[in-house]
Amino acid sequence: MPKLNMVQAINLGLAQEMARDDSVIVMGEDVGVDGGVFRVTDQLIEKFGAERVLDTPLAESAILGSAIGMALAGLRPVAEMQFSGFSYLMLAQWEGHASRYRARTLGQFTVPLVVRMPFGGGVRALEHHSESREAYYAHTPGSKVLIPSGPRNARALIVAAIRDPDPVVFMEPKHSYRAFREEVPEAEEVGKIGKAQLVQEGNDLTVISWGAMMRPTRKAVAAVTEQRGAGIEVIDLLTIAPMDAGAVVASVTKTGRCVVVQEAPRSFSVASEIIALLNDEALLYLEAPVKRLTGYDVVTPYFGREKSYIPTVGRIVRGIEETLDF
Amino acid sequence: MPRKQIAQFEVPYLQILDAQGQIDPQLDPQLPTDELLRIYRWMVLARATDQRMLKLQRQGRIGTFGPSTGQEAISVAAACAMGDDDWFVGAFRELGGRLVRGEPLTSPYLFYNGYEEGNLQPESSRQRLLPINIIVASQCLHAVGIGYALKYRQERAAAVAFMGDGATSEGDFHEALNFAAVWQAPVVFISQNNQWAISMPREQQTRSQTLAQKGIAYEMPSIQIDGNDALACYVAVREALQRAYDGGGPTFIEAVTYRLMMHTTADDPGRYRTSAEEDEWWQQEPLGRLRTYLTAKKIWDDDQEEALQTEIKAEVDQAVVEFEAMGNFLPDIPFDHVYGTRHASIEQQRREFLTNLEQEAGDA
């Protein structure tokens, strides 16, 4: 199996789906000749032509709005927002149309499309290039929100997103784009939307995270496991919405302790939602308060200060230990 | 009713100083010597700063930035034509103009090294210089609101908004032009048409023959100018400002220029354009032609040029030294500015942040 980084893995998934289904169209700013500013769509225009790989004018609302039209008419557009920080220009089209076409027409019209967007911090980028705002999209009913954490699941999930009958926001943690490689099979692999991945089993505590935070989380878990011999269960959420409530509840019901790690600000967030879920479904099994290790409720600082605002391995280790010792 | 023409439009073009630095004597605005030399000096300083930043970026001493080399004429000339009461509403390729408006020479380094302190304007300035704006075209609307406020307060002033060629595809751009025209707001919109929006060439960005004609659709005086000709830039902006001051509403200026460098330092133009094209535009860049003109006018010579280059190198060196000596960036500053007043939950998170920071120092 070839070892690919996340950029190459998503590129593989896109190319394979385009080869398999001629209704798949890739579109966005600089996705064609330039191959995308992160090269996720590299070579697609050479392989599939400019009719299927559209270098669009600079207009995010127009990209999503026209993708909705394509989807209504039977195509499967995969639109790129160059950075999630520019995606808010298309929020009106997302909230007002993409997420609700199915509901407002009682299923007669649907918009199977994917919006890909790099997001998250830690890459010394300019303003608006570092935020984690998955909660915006997850909060909108009708939206499916996926966040891969590594090359292999990124490839499997982009394929699943393209084939899904509903609009999907596919958020790519850019800190993980080239951070590591994994074996990614040439043969088709289709991820399961709505399914979390049980990364590691354990009986003493559950750690839940997603995206770029999975790496520091796994390092922290390895450190605590080594120091204390604790059995820690690790869940990679993968799908933010609709969330795999069953996996979360089953795990915490078993372990009785839970830590959630997210890069996004704390209030009104995905971590808050997980805690609310556990309050609904697992309260009487809890032996400690569920801890959130998150970003802070501040405007994401420019990169000079950004690093200390993202949860670190040390902070996650301490959070796990406090929860174990409660 | 017969079919007939009910509206006809023209797009004027202005160039005063051609690519060889030859002036059209009929159009010579007869700017005073000190104003000409002032414009030239700012352009040279902007170029030197831009090139130094490129070096620092390659050495890892600042982060990603978008150079403005080759585009000095329009923002510098516009800023020189502006009055103190006017507002400068930039995008991110107006380094020269920002410096003219009083931005400290250390600020670009600070901004591109990841510190909000790079957005701070000196207390002494009237602070009518908005920070760098990255979300394409969004600032155009702010300029409209500022223009409205100036009109409402009966100030004899205008807002000058900059945007690129790609920005003219954004909804915000069109909404801004429409609002400005409907309100007859004192706004000067300047599109720096530098031919490329990252990898998207101008002719694929829009089918329109000119960008200038987009302003005509909103019923505002619109003009295309040679954006590498500092004199044309100066004259066009001055005329637009005068119109705005006199209650004549907004103007749209398409300044034709070229992005001689990469979009940002993270970009590789070799993927989408030829170096032959770049070479061709280097022949038309704005500094050389202005110098040729100043020399022909006998208000500039090689000795003065050499002295200026030495002086500006020292100035840039000094700014880098000052920038690199700055070290007191308190880590918890972001908590100070979430809201205008302190809030208990934010303060609680600040304490938590500082504790985490202390513990993380021990982790290292």
Tab-separated table of C-alpha atoms in Angstrom, chain A residues 2-223:
chain	number	residue	atom	x	y	z
A	2	PRO	CA	1.306	3.474	-0.784
A	3	LYS	CA	2.053	5.774	2.136
A	4	LEU	CA	0.271	9.067	1.599
A	5	ASN	CA	-0.149	12.280	3.499
A	6	MET	CA	-3.636	13.724	3.968
A	7	VAL	CA	-3.372	16.024	0.944
A	8	GLN	CA	-2.474	13.112	-1.313
A	9	ALA	CA	-5.108	10.882	0.257
A	10	ILE	CA	-7.952	13.332	-0.349
A	11	ASN	CA	-6.619	13.876	-3.854
A	12	LEU	CA	-6.748	10.110	-4.412
A	13	GLY	CA	-10.335	9.940	-3.167
A	14	LEU	CA	-11.397	12.815	-5.418
A	15	ALA	CA	-9.673	11.349	-8.470
A	16	GLN	CA	-11.189	7.912	-7.919
A	17	GLU	CA	-14.687	9.281	-7.472
A	18	MET	CA	-14.315	11.479	-10.552
A	19	ALA	CA	-13.198	8.461	-12.558
A	20	ARG	CA	-16.081	6.379	-11.231
A	21	ASP	CA	-18.879	8.923	-11.666
A	22	ASP	CA	-18.940	11.598	-14.348
A	23	SER	CA	-21.439	13.652	-12.364
A	24	VAL	CA	-18.699	14.578	-9.886
A	25	ILE	CA	-17.463	18.134	-10.505
A	26	VAL	CA	-14.662	19.858	-8.593
A	27	MET	CA	-14.922	23.634	-8.298
A	28	GLY	CA	-13.433	26.554	-6.423
A	29	GLU	CA	-10.781	29.243	-6.409
A	30	ASP	CA	-7.430	28.040	-7.793
A	31	VAL	CA	-8.461	24.361	-7.768
A	32	GLY	CA	-7.573	23.792	-11.419
A	33	VAL	CA	-4.335	25.013	-12.968
A	34	ASP	CA	-2.812	25.731	-9.552
A	35	GLY	CA	-4.067	22.439	-8.106
A	36	GLY	CA	-5.453	24.219	-5.021
A	37	VAL	CA	-3.383	26.366	-2.696
A	38	PHE	CA	-2.665	23.243	-0.628
A	39	ARG	CA	-2.470	21.035	-3.765
A	40	VAL	CA	-5.423	18.880	-2.698
A	41	THR	CA	-6.798	19.050	-6.266
A	42	ASP	CA	-3.374	18.699	-7.908
A	43	GLN	CA	-3.474	17.210	-11.421
A	44	LEU	CA	-7.249	16.792	-11.466
A	45	ILE	CA	-7.629	19.305	-14.283
A	46	GLU	CA	-5.053	17.385	-16.331
A	47	LYS	CA	-6.879	14.110	-15.709
A	48	PHE	CA	-10.488	15.240	-16.045
A	49	GLY	CA	-10.438	18.502	-17.980
A	50	ALA	CA	-11.539	22.054	-17.309
A	51	GLU	CA	-15.221	21.175	-17.673
A	52	ARG	CA	-15.065	19.019	-14.573
A	53	VAL	CA	-12.462	20.986	-12.636
A	54	LEU	CA	-13.678	24.558	-12.540
A	55	ASP	CA	-11.379	27.414	-11.652
A	56	THR	CA	-14.065	29.822	-10.514
A	57	PRO	CA	-14.000	33.571	-10.158
A	58	LEU	CA	-13.436	34.811	-6.623
A	59	ALA	CA	-16.839	34.563	-4.961
A	60	GLU	CA	-17.611	32.102	-2.183
A	61	SER	CA	-21.362	32.635	-2.146
A	62	ALA	CA	-21.455	32.087	-5.906
A	63	ILE	CA	-19.433	28.893	-5.566
A	64	LEU	CA	-21.867	27.319	-3.128
A	65	GLY	CA	-24.956	28.841	-4.696
A	66	SER	CA	-24.100	27.489	-8.128
A	67	ALA	CA	-23.066	24.151	-6.614
A	68	ILE	CA	-26.559	23.923	-5.136
A	69	GLY	CA	-27.980	24.430	-8.617
A	70	MET	CA	-25.711	21.750	-10.036
A	71	ALA	CA	-26.768	19.336	-7.313
A	72	LEU	CA	-30.446	20.076	-7.904
A	73	ALA	CA	-29.859	19.236	-11.563
A	74	GLY	CA	-28.184	15.908	-10.863
A	75	LEU	CA	-24.492	16.687	-10.594
A	76	ARG	CA	-22.353	15.995	-7.542
A	77	PRO	CA	-20.260	19.083	-7.026
A	78	VAL	CA	-17.311	19.122	-4.640
A	79	ALA	CA	-16.746	22.792	-3.936
A	80	GLU	CA	-13.674	24.139	-2.213
A	81	MET	CA	-13.605	27.078	0.143
A	82	GLN	CA	-9.965	28.139	0.034
A	83	PHE	CA	-9.960	28.595	3.811
A	84	SER	CA	-12.834	28.061	6.242
A	85	GLY	CA	-12.358	31.695	7.264
A	86	PHE	CA	-13.753	32.760	3.902
A	87	SER	CA	-16.648	30.296	4.003
A	88	TYR	CA	-18.916	32.672	5.905
A	89	LEU	CA	-19.591	34.514	2.675
A	90	MET	CA	-21.509	31.417	1.645
A	91	LEU	CA	-23.232	30.875	4.992
A	92	ALA	CA	-26.469	32.393	3.702
A	93	GLN	CA	-26.554	29.817	0.896
A	94	TRP	CA	-25.702	27.041	3.346
A	95	GLU	CA	-28.215	27.932	6.025
A	96	GLY	CA	-30.862	29.221	3.660
A	97	HIS	CA	-30.691	26.543	0.974
A	98	ALA	CA	-28.164	23.699	1.067
A	99	SER	CA	-29.145	22.422	4.500
A	100	ARG	CA	-32.893	22.744	4.033
A	101	TYR	CA	-33.754	21.922	0.421
A	102	ARG	CA	-34.707	18.391	1.376
A	103	ALA	CA	-36.889	19.469	4.285
A	104	ARG	CA	-38.653	22.320	2.535
A	105	THR	CA	-39.582	20.119	-0.417
A	106	LEU	CA	-40.381	17.065	1.694
A	107	GLY	CA	-37.608	15.172	-0.047
A	108	GLN	CA	-38.457	16.010	-3.653
A	109	PHE	CA	-35.402	18.168	-4.177
A	110	THR	CA	-32.083	17.277	-2.650
A	111	VAL	CA	-28.623	18.776	-2.862
A	112	PRO	CA	-25.969	16.070	-2.673
A	113	LEU	CA	-22.863	18.223	-2.586
A	114	VAL	CA	-19.647	18.521	-0.631
A	115	VAL	CA	-18.000	21.705	0.551
A	116	ARG	CA	-14.359	21.105	1.442
A	117	MET	CA	-12.555	23.611	3.591
A	118	PRO	CA	-9.180	23.633	5.325
A	119	PHE	CA	-9.503	24.868	8.894
A	120	GLY	CA	-7.709	25.099	12.229
A	121	GLY	CA	-4.532	26.621	13.551
A	122	GLY	CA	-0.926	25.916	14.225
A	123	VAL	CA	0.515	26.691	10.800
A	124	ARG	CA	1.680	30.311	11.338
A	125	ALA	CA	-0.949	31.617	8.938
A	126	LEU	CA	-2.443	35.069	8.488
A	127	GLU	CA	-5.664	36.315	10.071
A	128	HIS	CA	-8.833	34.318	9.228
A	129	HIS	CA	-6.711	31.256	8.381
A	130	SER	CA	-6.643	29.592	11.818
A	131	GLU	CA	-10.126	29.303	13.279
A	132	SER	CA	-12.061	26.151	14.187
A	133	ARG	CA	-15.713	26.893	13.639
A	134	GLU	CA	-17.211	23.429	13.104
A	135	ALA	CA	-19.984	24.366	15.525
A	136	TYR	CA	-21.399	26.938	13.051
A	137	TYR	CA	-22.131	24.241	10.525
A	138	ALA	CA	-22.986	21.512	13.008
A	139	HIS	CA	-25.566	23.790	14.588
A	140	THR	CA	-27.513	24.014	11.340
A	141	PRO	CA	-30.025	21.141	11.032
A	142	GLY	CA	-29.666	19.304	7.744
A	143	SER	CA	-25.891	19.748	7.680
A	144	LYS	CA	-23.538	16.837	7.826
A	145	VAL	CA	-20.139	17.832	9.146
A	146	LEU	CA	-17.107	15.567	8.786
A	147	ILE	CA	-13.602	16.083	10.126
A	148	PRO	CA	-10.982	13.476	9.232
A	149	SER	CA	-7.927	13.049	11.411
A	150	GLY	CA	-5.521	11.179	9.145
A	151	PRO	CA	-4.842	10.254	5.517
A	152	ARG	CA	-6.692	6.967	5.521
A	153	ASN	CA	-9.922	8.132	7.104
A	154	ALA	CA	-9.759	11.354	5.073
A	155	ARG	CA	-9.757	9.375	1.855
A	156	ALA	CA	-12.539	7.058	3.017
A	157	LEU	CA	-14.683	9.927	4.246
A	158	ILE	CA	-14.322	12.156	1.183
A	159	VAL	CA	-15.586	9.225	-0.872
A	160	ALA	CA	-18.491	8.752	1.520
A	161	ALA	CA	-19.245	12.464	1.441
A	162	ILE	CA	-19.391	12.538	-2.350
A	163	ARG	CA	-21.738	9.560	-2.447
A	164	ASP	CA	-23.940	10.823	0.375
A	165	PRO	CA	-27.425	12.032	-0.566
A	166	ASP	CA	-27.084	15.166	1.594
A	167	PRO	CA	-24.926	18.288	1.696
A	168	VAL	CA	-21.713	17.662	3.603
A	169	VAL	CA	-19.228	20.117	5.064
A	170	PHE	CA	-15.870	18.386	4.880
A	171	MET	CA	-13.478	20.235	7.173
A	172	GLU	CA	-9.826	19.422	6.610
A	173	PRO	CA	-7.474	20.037	9.544
A	174	LYS	CA	-4.676	21.767	7.682
A	175	HIS	CA	-2.221	21.207	10.492
A	176	SER	CA	-2.512	17.506	9.632
A	177	TYR	CA	-2.251	17.966	5.850
A	178	ARG	CA	1.418	17.055	5.640
A	179	ALA	CA	2.146	16.183	9.254
A	180	PHE	CA	2.357	12.429	8.729
A	181	ARG	CA	1.796	9.626	6.256
A	182	GLU	CA	-0.272	6.488	6.455
A	183	GLU	CA	-0.820	3.490	4.269
A	184	VAL	CA	-3.866	4.183	2.129
A	185	PRO	CA	-5.132	1.288	0.007
A	186	GLU	CA	-5.610	1.852	-3.729
A	187	ALA	CA	-8.759	-0.239	-3.511
A	188	GLU	CA	-11.989	1.500	-2.686
A	189	GLU	CA	-12.678	2.314	0.953
A	190	VAL	CA	-15.884	4.090	1.871
A	191	GLY	CA	-16.145	5.656	5.304
A	192	LYS	CA	-19.329	5.599	7.337
A	193	ILE	CA	-20.877	8.987	7.945
A	194	GLY	CA	-22.286	9.185	11.462
A	195	LYS	CA	-19.829	6.651	12.864
A	196	ALA	CA	-17.100	7.480	15.318
A	197	GLN	CA	-13.960	5.380	15.413
A	198	LEU	CA	-12.958	3.520	18.542
A	199	VAL	CA	-9.230	4.104	18.320
A	200	GLN	CA	-8.256	2.314	21.491
A	201	GLU	CA	-10.178	0.420	24.133
A	202	GLY	CA	-9.934	0.954	27.890
A	203	ASN	CA	-12.002	0.766	31.066
A	204	ASP	CA	-10.895	3.730	33.175
A	205	LEU	CA	-11.587	6.837	31.145
A	206	THR	CA	-12.825	7.920	27.716
A	207	VAL	CA	-11.082	10.620	25.704
A	208	ILE	CA	-13.027	12.076	22.799
A	209	SER	CA	-11.520	14.281	20.106
A	210	TRP	CA	-11.357	14.854	16.340
A	211	GLY	CA	-9.280	16.400	13.602
A	212	ALA	CA	-5.848	17.825	14.346
A	213	MET	CA	-6.355	17.379	18.098
A	214	MET	CA	-6.215	13.595	17.705
A	215	ARG	CA	-2.410	13.621	17.543
A	216	PRO	CA	-1.687	15.466	20.807
A	217	THR	CA	-4.571	13.523	22.354
A	218	ARG	CA	-3.041	10.177	21.426
A	219	LYS	CA	0.375	11.276	22.639
A	220	ALA	CA	-1.118	12.361	25.956
A	221	VAL	CA	-3.010	9.086	26.293
A	222	ALA	CA	0.175	7.116	25.594
A	223	ALA	CA	2.016	9.127	28.257
